[in-house]
Short mmCIF file of C-alpha atoms and ligand atoms in Angstrom, two decimals:
data_model
loop_
_atom_site.label_atom_id
_atom_site.label_comp_id
_atom_site.label_asym_id
_atom_site.label_seq_id
_atom_site.Cartn_x
_atom_site.Cartn_y
_atom_site.Cartn_z
CA MET A 17 121.74 -202.23 -123.38
CA ASN A 18 118.23 -203.52 -123.90
CA ASN A 19 118.13 -205.24 -120.49
CA SER A 20 119.11 -202.07 -118.65
CA LEU A 21 115.55 -201.33 -117.57
CA SER A 22 115.26 -204.82 -116.04
CA LYS A 23 118.51 -204.19 -114.12
CA ARG A 24 117.34 -200.78 -112.89
CA ASP A 25 114.01 -202.38 -111.99
CA SER A 26 115.66 -205.07 -109.86
CA ASN A 27 117.60 -202.36 -108.01
CA VAL A 28 114.58 -200.37 -106.92
CA ILE A 29 111.27 -202.16 -107.47
CA TRP A 30 109.29 -204.62 -105.31
CA HIS A 31 106.61 -206.18 -107.55
CA PRO A 32 103.17 -207.41 -106.40
CA TYR A 33 102.65 -211.15 -105.81
CA THR A 34 106.30 -211.76 -106.71
CA GLN A 35 108.90 -213.93 -104.97
CA HIS A 36 111.95 -211.97 -106.10
CA GLN A 37 114.47 -214.65 -105.21
CA ILE A 38 113.15 -217.10 -107.79
CA MET A 39 111.21 -215.05 -110.31
CA GLU A 40 112.59 -214.19 -113.74
CA GLU A 41 113.30 -210.53 -114.42
CA PRO A 42 110.21 -208.64 -115.59
CA VAL A 43 109.84 -207.85 -119.29
CA PRO A 44 110.02 -204.10 -119.95
CA ILE A 45 106.93 -203.09 -121.93
CA VAL A 46 107.18 -199.93 -123.98
CA LYS A 47 103.91 -199.88 -125.87
CA GLY A 48 100.48 -201.44 -126.04
CA GLU A 49 98.07 -201.59 -128.94
CA GLY A 50 94.80 -203.51 -128.99
CA ALA A 51 95.33 -206.86 -127.27
CA LEU A 52 99.09 -206.67 -127.84
CA LEU A 53 101.94 -205.55 -125.58
CA PHE A 54 105.36 -204.76 -127.09
CA ASP A 55 108.75 -205.03 -125.39
CA GLU A 56 111.87 -202.96 -126.11
CA GLN A 57 112.97 -205.25 -128.95
CA GLY A 58 109.57 -205.03 -130.58
CA ASN A 59 108.44 -208.54 -129.55
CA ALA A 60 104.66 -208.71 -129.25
CA TYR A 61 102.76 -210.49 -126.47
CA ILE A 62 99.04 -211.18 -126.56
CA ASP A 63 97.62 -209.92 -123.24
CA ALA A 64 95.48 -213.03 -122.61
CA VAL A 65 94.61 -211.95 -119.05
CA SER A 66 93.68 -208.33 -119.86
CA SER A 67 96.49 -207.00 -117.63
CA TRP A 68 95.12 -208.49 -114.40
CA TRP A 69 91.55 -208.44 -115.65
CA VAL A 70 91.20 -204.69 -116.11
CA ASN A 71 91.53 -204.06 -119.84
CA LEU A 72 88.37 -204.16 -121.96
CA HIS A 73 88.99 -202.29 -125.22
CA GLY A 74 92.71 -202.78 -125.76
CA HIS A 75 95.85 -200.90 -124.78
CA GLY A 76 96.63 -197.32 -125.75
CA HIS A 77 93.07 -196.80 -126.94
CA PRO A 78 93.01 -193.46 -128.82
CA TYR A 79 89.44 -192.56 -127.82
CA ILE A 80 90.09 -193.04 -124.08
CA ALA A 81 93.52 -191.37 -124.34
CA GLU A 82 92.10 -188.30 -126.08
CA LYS A 83 89.35 -187.87 -123.46
CA ILE A 84 91.85 -188.17 -120.59
CA TYR A 85 94.17 -185.66 -122.26
CA LYS A 86 91.40 -183.07 -122.73
CA GLN A 87 90.19 -183.55 -119.16
CA ALA A 88 93.77 -183.17 -117.83
CA LEU A 89 94.04 -179.77 -119.49
CA ALA A 90 90.72 -178.65 -117.96
CA LEU A 91 90.83 -180.14 -114.43
CA GLU A 92 93.14 -182.95 -113.35
CA HIS A 93 91.89 -183.26 -109.78
CA VAL A 94 89.92 -181.47 -107.10
CA ILE A 95 89.03 -182.30 -103.50
CA PHE A 96 85.65 -184.10 -103.49
CA THR A 97 84.22 -182.67 -100.29
CA ASN A 98 82.54 -179.28 -100.83
CA PHE A 99 83.26 -179.54 -104.57
CA THR A 100 81.95 -181.63 -107.41
CA HIS A 101 82.59 -181.93 -111.14
CA GLU A 102 80.93 -183.01 -114.35
CA PRO A 103 82.78 -186.35 -114.98
CA ALA A 104 81.92 -187.66 -111.48
CA VAL A 105 78.24 -186.72 -111.72
CA THR A 106 77.75 -187.92 -115.29
CA LEU A 107 79.52 -191.22 -114.63
CA ALA A 108 77.37 -191.76 -111.51
CA GLU A 109 74.19 -191.06 -113.51
CA ARG A 110 75.19 -193.42 -116.27
CA ILE A 111 76.32 -196.23 -113.95
CA LEU A 112 73.10 -195.99 -111.87
CA ASN A 113 71.15 -196.31 -115.11
CA ILE A 114 72.71 -199.62 -116.08
CA LEU A 115 73.16 -201.43 -112.74
CA PRO A 116 70.96 -204.49 -112.11
CA GLY A 117 68.54 -203.43 -109.37
CA LYS A 118 67.51 -200.14 -107.79
CA PHE A 119 70.56 -198.15 -106.73
CA SER A 120 70.50 -194.48 -105.78
CA LYS A 121 73.98 -193.34 -104.81
CA ILE A 122 77.56 -193.79 -106.00
CA PHE A 123 80.48 -193.60 -103.56
CA TYR A 124 83.86 -193.30 -105.29
CA SER A 125 87.23 -194.73 -104.28
CA ASP A 126 90.37 -195.94 -106.06
CA ASN A 127 90.32 -199.71 -106.55
CA GLY A 128 88.49 -202.96 -105.93
CA SER A 129 89.72 -203.44 -102.37
CA THR A 130 88.66 -199.94 -101.33
CA ALA A 131 85.27 -200.40 -103.02
CA VAL A 132 84.85 -203.52 -100.84
CA GLU A 133 86.09 -201.76 -97.67
CA VAL A 134 83.56 -198.99 -98.25
CA SER A 135 80.71 -201.49 -98.67
CA LEU A 136 81.64 -203.35 -95.45
CA LYS A 137 81.94 -200.14 -93.45
CA MET A 138 78.62 -198.89 -94.85
CA ALA A 139 76.92 -202.17 -93.91
CA ILE A 140 78.27 -202.21 -90.35
CA GLN A 141 77.52 -198.53 -89.72
CA PHE A 142 74.09 -198.91 -91.33
CA TRP A 143 73.01 -201.23 -88.50
CA LYS A 144 74.79 -199.15 -85.86
CA ASN A 145 73.02 -196.00 -87.05
CA LYS A 146 69.73 -197.90 -86.83
CA GLY A 147 70.47 -198.88 -83.22
CA GLN A 148 71.07 -202.57 -84.07
CA ALA A 149 74.81 -202.81 -83.40
CA ARG A 150 74.38 -206.52 -82.57
CA ARG A 151 74.21 -207.12 -86.31
CA ASN A 152 77.95 -206.94 -86.88
CA LYS A 153 78.98 -210.15 -88.62
CA ILE A 154 79.74 -210.57 -92.29
CA LEU A 155 78.74 -213.61 -94.32
CA ALA A 156 80.93 -214.67 -97.26
CA PHE A 157 81.71 -217.64 -99.49
CA ASN A 158 84.43 -220.23 -99.02
CA HIS A 159 87.16 -219.60 -101.63
CA ALA A 160 86.13 -215.93 -101.77
CA TYR A 161 88.54 -213.21 -102.82
CA HIS A 162 87.59 -209.58 -102.18
CA GLY A 163 90.94 -207.80 -102.05
CA ASP A 164 94.22 -207.36 -100.17
CA THR A 165 93.46 -204.73 -97.50
CA PHE A 166 92.60 -205.91 -93.96
CA GLY A 167 88.83 -205.64 -94.22
CA SER A 168 88.68 -207.22 -97.65
CA MET A 169 91.10 -209.97 -96.55
CA SER A 170 88.85 -210.62 -93.54
CA VAL A 171 85.92 -211.52 -95.81
CA SER A 172 88.16 -213.55 -98.14
CA ALA A 173 89.13 -217.21 -97.79
CA ARG A 174 91.98 -217.84 -95.37
CA GLY A 175 94.92 -219.24 -97.31
CA ILE A 176 98.31 -218.54 -98.76
CA PHE A 177 97.44 -214.87 -99.44
CA THR A 178 96.26 -214.18 -95.86
CA ASN A 179 98.14 -216.66 -93.65
CA SER A 180 100.62 -214.13 -92.24
CA PHE A 181 97.76 -211.90 -91.13
CA ASN A 182 95.03 -214.31 -89.98
CA ASP A 183 95.37 -213.24 -86.32
CA PHE A 184 94.48 -209.68 -87.33
CA LEU A 185 91.47 -210.44 -89.51
CA PHE A 186 87.95 -210.17 -88.09
CA ASP A 187 85.85 -213.33 -87.90
CA THR A 188 83.63 -213.96 -90.89
CA VAL A 189 80.91 -216.57 -91.32
CA PHE A 190 81.79 -218.65 -94.39
CA ILE A 191 79.37 -220.76 -96.41
CA ASP A 192 79.68 -222.82 -99.59
CA THR A 193 78.56 -221.41 -102.89
CA PRO A 194 74.99 -222.53 -103.66
CA GLY A 195 74.46 -225.80 -105.51
CA ALA A 196 71.56 -228.08 -106.30
CA ASP A 197 71.28 -229.53 -102.79
CA ASN A 198 72.97 -227.38 -100.11
CA LEU A 199 70.43 -224.63 -99.61
CA LYS A 200 68.96 -226.28 -96.48
CA GLU A 201 72.40 -226.49 -94.90
CA ILE A 202 73.10 -222.83 -95.65
CA LYS A 203 69.69 -221.89 -94.23
CA SER A 204 70.47 -223.58 -90.93
CA VAL A 205 73.83 -221.76 -90.70
CA LEU A 206 72.02 -218.45 -91.18
CA GLN A 207 69.44 -219.37 -88.55
CA SER A 208 72.17 -220.19 -86.02
CA TYR A 209 73.40 -216.58 -86.38
CA ASP A 210 69.89 -215.20 -86.10
CA GLY A 211 69.93 -211.39 -86.15
CA GLN A 212 73.72 -211.12 -85.99
CA ILE A 213 74.66 -210.95 -89.67
CA ALA A 214 74.95 -207.43 -91.04
CA ALA A 215 75.76 -208.26 -94.64
CA PHE A 216 76.51 -210.95 -97.16
CA ILE A 217 79.31 -210.24 -99.65
CA TYR A 218 79.64 -212.43 -102.75
CA GLU A 219 81.19 -212.63 -106.18
CA PRO A 220 78.15 -213.42 -108.35
CA LEU A 221 78.52 -216.47 -110.67
CA LEU A 222 82.32 -216.42 -110.77
CA GLN A 223 84.85 -216.63 -107.93
CA ALA A 224 87.84 -215.43 -109.85
CA ALA A 225 91.04 -215.24 -107.75
CA GLY A 226 89.78 -218.22 -105.73
CA GLY A 227 90.34 -220.38 -108.83
CA MET A 228 87.82 -219.32 -111.51
CA ARG A 229 85.05 -221.26 -109.71
CA MET A 230 81.60 -220.94 -111.23
CA HIS A 231 78.11 -221.41 -109.82
CA GLN A 232 74.70 -221.23 -111.42
CA ALA A 233 72.49 -218.15 -111.54
CA ASN A 234 69.32 -219.99 -110.46
CA HIS A 235 71.07 -221.37 -107.36
CA MET A 236 72.49 -217.94 -106.55
CA ASP A 237 69.04 -216.43 -106.95
CA GLN A 238 67.55 -218.93 -104.48
CA LEU A 239 70.33 -218.18 -102.00
CA LEU A 240 69.75 -214.43 -102.29
CA ALA A 241 66.05 -215.00 -101.53
CA VAL A 242 66.97 -216.87 -98.34
CA VAL A 243 69.56 -214.30 -97.27
CA GLN A 244 67.22 -211.39 -97.89
CA SER A 245 64.42 -213.09 -95.95
CA GLU A 246 66.79 -212.83 -92.93
CA ASN A 247 67.10 -209.04 -93.47
CA ILE A 248 70.78 -209.38 -94.31
CA LEU A 249 72.18 -206.68 -96.61
CA CYS A 250 73.56 -208.07 -99.87
CA ILE A 251 76.82 -206.78 -101.33
CA ALA A 252 77.57 -207.92 -104.88
CA ASP A 253 81.30 -207.74 -105.54
CA GLU A 254 81.27 -207.22 -109.31
CA VAL A 255 84.81 -205.81 -109.32
CA LEU A 256 85.70 -208.48 -111.86
CA THR A 257 82.33 -209.63 -113.25
CA GLY A 258 81.19 -206.10 -114.12
CA PHE A 259 81.25 -204.62 -117.62
CA GLY A 260 80.57 -207.70 -119.71
CA ARG A 261 83.10 -210.23 -118.45
CA THR A 262 80.49 -212.94 -117.87
CA GLY A 263 78.46 -212.02 -120.98
CA PRO A 264 75.78 -209.59 -119.76
CA LEU A 265 76.93 -206.15 -118.63
CA PHE A 266 76.72 -207.31 -114.99
CA ALA A 267 76.51 -210.85 -113.58
CA GLY A 268 73.64 -209.62 -111.36
CA GLU A 269 71.44 -209.30 -114.46
CA SER A 270 71.05 -213.09 -114.39
CA MET A 271 69.28 -213.03 -111.00
CA SER A 272 65.86 -211.68 -110.03
CA HIS A 273 67.00 -210.80 -106.48
CA HIS A 274 69.24 -207.76 -106.46
CA ALA A 275 71.95 -206.55 -104.14
CA ASP A 276 71.72 -203.56 -101.78
CA MET A 277 75.28 -202.56 -102.64
CA ILE A 278 77.51 -203.29 -105.58
CA CYS A 279 81.29 -202.92 -105.85
CA LEU A 280 82.96 -202.04 -109.15
CA SER A 281 86.51 -201.41 -110.32
CA LYS A 282 88.83 -203.23 -112.79
CA GLY A 283 86.95 -202.76 -116.12
CA LEU A 284 85.25 -199.58 -114.86
CA THR A 285 87.70 -197.33 -116.73
CA GLY A 286 88.39 -199.85 -119.48
CA GLY A 287 91.61 -200.52 -117.57
CA ALA A 288 93.05 -197.07 -118.21
CA MET A 289 92.87 -195.46 -114.75
CA ALA A 290 92.45 -196.58 -111.13
CA LEU A 291 88.88 -196.08 -109.93
CA GLY A 292 86.48 -197.84 -107.59
CA ILE A 293 82.74 -197.50 -107.05
CA THR A 294 80.45 -198.63 -104.25
CA ALA A 295 76.84 -198.16 -105.32
CA CYS A 296 74.09 -198.38 -102.71
CA ASN A 297 70.31 -198.17 -102.60
CA GLN A 298 68.23 -195.44 -100.96
CA ASN A 299 67.62 -197.54 -97.85
CA ILE A 300 71.35 -197.64 -97.06
CA PHE A 301 71.85 -193.94 -97.78
CA ASN A 302 68.87 -192.91 -95.64
CA ALA A 303 70.34 -194.60 -92.53
CA PHE A 304 73.20 -192.09 -92.63
CA LEU A 305 70.99 -188.97 -92.91
CA SER A 306 70.73 -187.20 -89.59
CA THR A 307 71.30 -183.92 -87.79
CA ASP A 308 73.44 -186.08 -85.49
CA ARG A 309 76.95 -185.75 -86.96
CA THR A 310 78.08 -189.08 -85.50
CA LYS A 311 75.93 -190.85 -88.11
CA THR A 312 78.08 -189.48 -90.94
CA PHE A 313 80.02 -191.92 -93.12
CA TYR A 314 83.57 -190.83 -92.23
CA HIS A 315 85.44 -192.35 -95.12
CA GLY A 316 87.28 -190.86 -98.08
CA HIS A 317 90.48 -191.08 -100.07
CA SER A 318 92.69 -188.27 -101.38
CA PHE A 319 91.88 -189.13 -104.96
CA THR A 320 88.15 -189.78 -104.51
CA ALA A 321 86.35 -189.34 -107.84
CA ASN A 322 89.50 -188.28 -109.66
CA PRO A 323 88.26 -186.42 -112.78
CA LEU A 324 90.73 -188.18 -115.11
CA ALA A 325 89.61 -191.59 -113.87
CA CYS A 326 85.92 -190.66 -114.10
CA THR A 327 86.53 -189.39 -117.65
CA ALA A 328 88.19 -192.69 -118.57
CA GLY A 329 85.13 -194.42 -117.09
CA LEU A 330 82.81 -192.37 -119.31
CA ALA A 331 84.92 -193.08 -122.40
CA SER A 332 84.97 -196.80 -121.62
CA LEU A 333 81.16 -196.79 -121.23
CA ASP A 334 80.84 -195.07 -124.63
CA LEU A 335 82.85 -197.90 -126.18
CA LEU A 336 81.06 -200.60 -124.20
CA GLU A 337 77.63 -199.36 -125.23
CA ASN A 338 78.64 -199.57 -128.86
CA THR A 339 76.96 -202.57 -130.51
CA SER A 340 80.25 -203.76 -132.00
CA CYS A 341 81.71 -204.17 -128.52
CA ARG A 342 78.68 -206.15 -127.35
CA GLU A 343 79.03 -208.31 -130.47
CA GLN A 344 82.69 -208.92 -129.65
CA ILE A 345 81.72 -210.11 -126.16
CA ARG A 346 79.15 -212.49 -127.66
CA TRP A 347 81.64 -213.65 -130.28
CA ILE A 348 84.37 -214.45 -127.71
CA SER A 349 81.84 -216.34 -125.56
CA GLN A 350 80.74 -218.42 -128.57
CA GLN A 351 84.33 -219.07 -129.65
CA HIS A 352 85.19 -220.34 -126.16
CA GLU A 353 82.18 -222.69 -126.15
CA GLU A 354 82.95 -224.07 -129.60
CA PHE A 355 86.63 -224.50 -128.75
CA VAL A 356 85.73 -226.48 -125.63
CA ARG A 357 83.14 -228.60 -127.44
CA ASN A 358 85.11 -229.33 -130.62
CA GLU A 359 88.72 -229.29 -129.55
CA LEU A 360 89.30 -229.43 -125.78
CA SER A 361 86.80 -232.16 -124.90
CA VAL A 362 88.47 -234.77 -127.09
CA THR A 363 90.93 -237.61 -126.55
CA GLY A 364 94.50 -236.59 -125.92
CA MET A 365 93.38 -233.71 -123.70
CA GLU A 366 92.84 -235.75 -120.49
CA LEU A 367 95.50 -233.68 -118.71
CA LEU A 368 93.12 -230.72 -118.84
CA VAL A 369 90.19 -231.22 -116.46
CA ASN A 370 87.15 -229.26 -115.25
CA ILE A 371 87.04 -227.33 -118.50
CA ARG A 372 84.54 -224.51 -118.11
CA THR A 373 83.56 -221.15 -119.56
CA ILE A 374 81.51 -218.16 -118.52
CA GLY A 375 81.20 -215.29 -120.98
CA THR A 376 84.66 -214.19 -122.09
CA ILE A 377 86.47 -216.44 -119.58
CA LEU A 378 87.74 -219.96 -120.25
CA ALA A 379 89.36 -222.03 -117.45
CA PHE A 380 90.57 -225.55 -116.67
CA GLU A 381 92.85 -227.36 -114.25
CA LEU A 382 96.07 -229.19 -115.07
CA ASN A 383 95.65 -232.65 -113.62
CA THR A 384 99.28 -233.31 -112.83
CA GLY A 385 99.12 -234.68 -109.29
CA LYS A 386 101.09 -233.23 -106.40
CA HIS A 387 100.82 -229.63 -105.32
CA GLU A 388 104.57 -228.80 -105.39
CA TYR A 389 104.78 -230.15 -108.87
CA ILE A 390 101.70 -228.23 -109.85
CA ASN A 391 103.32 -224.88 -109.13
CA GLU A 392 106.29 -225.84 -111.27
CA VAL A 393 103.89 -226.74 -114.02
CA SER A 394 102.12 -223.40 -113.87
CA ALA A 395 105.48 -221.62 -114.14
CA THR A 396 106.32 -223.88 -117.09
CA VAL A 397 103.05 -222.98 -118.79
CA MET A 398 103.63 -219.27 -118.24
CA GLY A 399 107.22 -219.42 -119.53
CA LYS A 400 106.31 -221.47 -122.56
CA ALA A 401 103.42 -219.13 -123.42
CA LEU A 402 105.63 -216.06 -123.06
CA SER A 403 108.25 -217.56 -125.40
CA GLN A 404 105.47 -217.89 -127.98
CA GLY A 405 104.23 -214.34 -127.56
CA ILE A 406 101.31 -214.97 -125.21
CA TYR A 407 100.98 -213.67 -121.66
CA LEU A 408 99.14 -216.11 -119.37
CA ARG A 409 99.26 -216.19 -115.57
CA PRO A 410 97.84 -219.45 -114.16
CA LEU A 411 96.36 -219.42 -110.63
CA GLY A 412 98.20 -222.43 -109.17
CA ASN A 413 97.22 -225.29 -111.44
CA THR A 414 94.22 -223.39 -112.81
CA VAL A 415 94.92 -222.09 -116.30
CA TYR A 416 92.51 -219.48 -117.62
CA ILE A 417 92.21 -216.90 -120.35
CA MET A 418 90.36 -213.60 -120.12
CA PRO A 419 91.18 -211.58 -123.24
CA PRO A 420 90.36 -207.92 -123.91
CA TYR A 421 87.15 -207.66 -125.95
CA CYS A 422 89.05 -206.25 -128.94
CA ILE A 423 91.05 -209.47 -129.45
CA THR A 424 91.22 -210.52 -133.13
CA PRO A 425 90.28 -213.98 -134.49
CA GLU A 426 93.97 -214.66 -135.31
CA GLN A 427 95.09 -213.72 -131.79
CA LEU A 428 92.40 -215.83 -130.12
CA ARG A 429 93.26 -218.76 -132.40
CA LYS A 430 96.92 -218.44 -131.42
CA ILE A 431 95.98 -218.72 -127.72
CA TYR A 432 93.77 -221.76 -128.44
CA LEU A 433 96.59 -223.48 -130.35
CA PHE A 434 98.89 -222.86 -127.41
CA ILE A 435 96.33 -224.44 -125.04
CA LEU A 436 96.08 -227.47 -127.34
CA SER A 437 99.87 -227.86 -127.14
CA ILE A 438 99.95 -227.92 -123.32
CA PRO A 439 99.59 -231.73 -122.84
CA ASP A 440 102.49 -232.37 -125.22
CA PHE A 441 105.06 -230.11 -123.64
CA ILE A 442 103.97 -230.94 -120.07
CA ARG A 443 104.58 -234.64 -120.81
CA LYS A 444 108.01 -233.87 -122.26
CA ASN A 445 108.92 -231.69 -119.27
C1 PLP B 6 90.55 -207.98 -108.03
C2 PLP B 6 89.38 -208.10 -107.14
C3 PLP B 6 89.25 -207.28 -106.00
C4 PLP B 6 90.32 -206.34 -105.55
O1 PLP B 6 90.52 -205.31 -106.47
P1 PLP B 6 91.90 -204.49 -106.46
O2 PLP B 6 91.65 -203.37 -107.41
O3 PLP B 6 92.95 -205.45 -106.94
O4 PLP B 6 92.14 -204.03 -105.07
C5 PLP B 6 88.09 -207.39 -105.26
N1 PLP B 6 87.10 -208.25 -105.61
C6 PLP B 6 87.20 -209.03 -106.70
C7 PLP B 6 86.06 -209.93 -107.05
C8 PLP B 6 88.35 -209.01 -107.49
O5 PLP B 6 88.44 -209.82 -108.55
#
């Protein structure tokens, strides 16, 4: 039976972000190639969200697969205290070379949430080690999303994802993202917490899980100047924006003020393996150097710097540094802009509002009125797309696409045509 895997799945699996009482059974995927995913019957689905934003070069990439295979035969894993290995060191060297700003050290973990946890713990202990424990508050943006563990939830917006846990989250100072006229307001908030804020964590240019909200680089740059003038450490969460998603290799390249720490994951391995990085500058690292053992950073995960994951990271960087990949990123960005200008911003498309793009990401809202209805609509959009061989996963009433860089012109066109058909089938529904 071709649905047997779905049945076995429903017996034993609890899926992420899934209300099992009302969700459809998951589609068993047996193979991936380029931007396509194939189910057991051979139906193809265009992975229009890069498998939760991680995939850069396509599925089942032979170059990445080969490198992982060879590394697995040589050394699959080794404890990362007292020992080191070539993939971890080389990846650290190469990442430090391309990051926007002056970073000196790479701390490895397994995913975006842990990369964020590490940065928060480093920031808090940094001030403690310097004898300024009063600086223990974190500053973050409204609508922020930094992960699902307790620390990363604490610096994320309170809402449907966190509501069951709000009593257990530490207090965070939240501010709006910078615009043309709110810098003064933000300044006065910072001044009211004079000397108490340890660090500012932010998603540069794009707040993704919070609804694909975008802000301008020049405003962000001005905000960073203000924050840094208060001696607050800056943590750029580039877990999503890293590795070309917004156009340049890192969103931070668009600003002249650079972070003290930067968090990476998602595209870091091209989407092939789980890996997280927290990069920091020399100033941070130095605050932990001491003959006093209590100043040590006591944090680590079993699979820290897993050699297979680091190898996948190196292979993905090889592909990313190839000019054809950079051209693909530019091409997708241009296609999005032209599609918005020539086809989405025309009469008949009034149902789609706040149409916006940044790099390889295109987003808009469905202007359908009430919230309860909205969720139904997003499920309708997902179901309709899937029936046409496209995998989309709207965030509430925010529909977005974020394709792997290897997507073909025909595949991208197919997604665009689907988007153009949304007003028609929503009206009929
Ligand atoms: C996805 C995401 C995270 C969390 O990463 P996980 O690997 O899912 O834990 C953190 N920050 C940002 C900006 C993200 O988009």
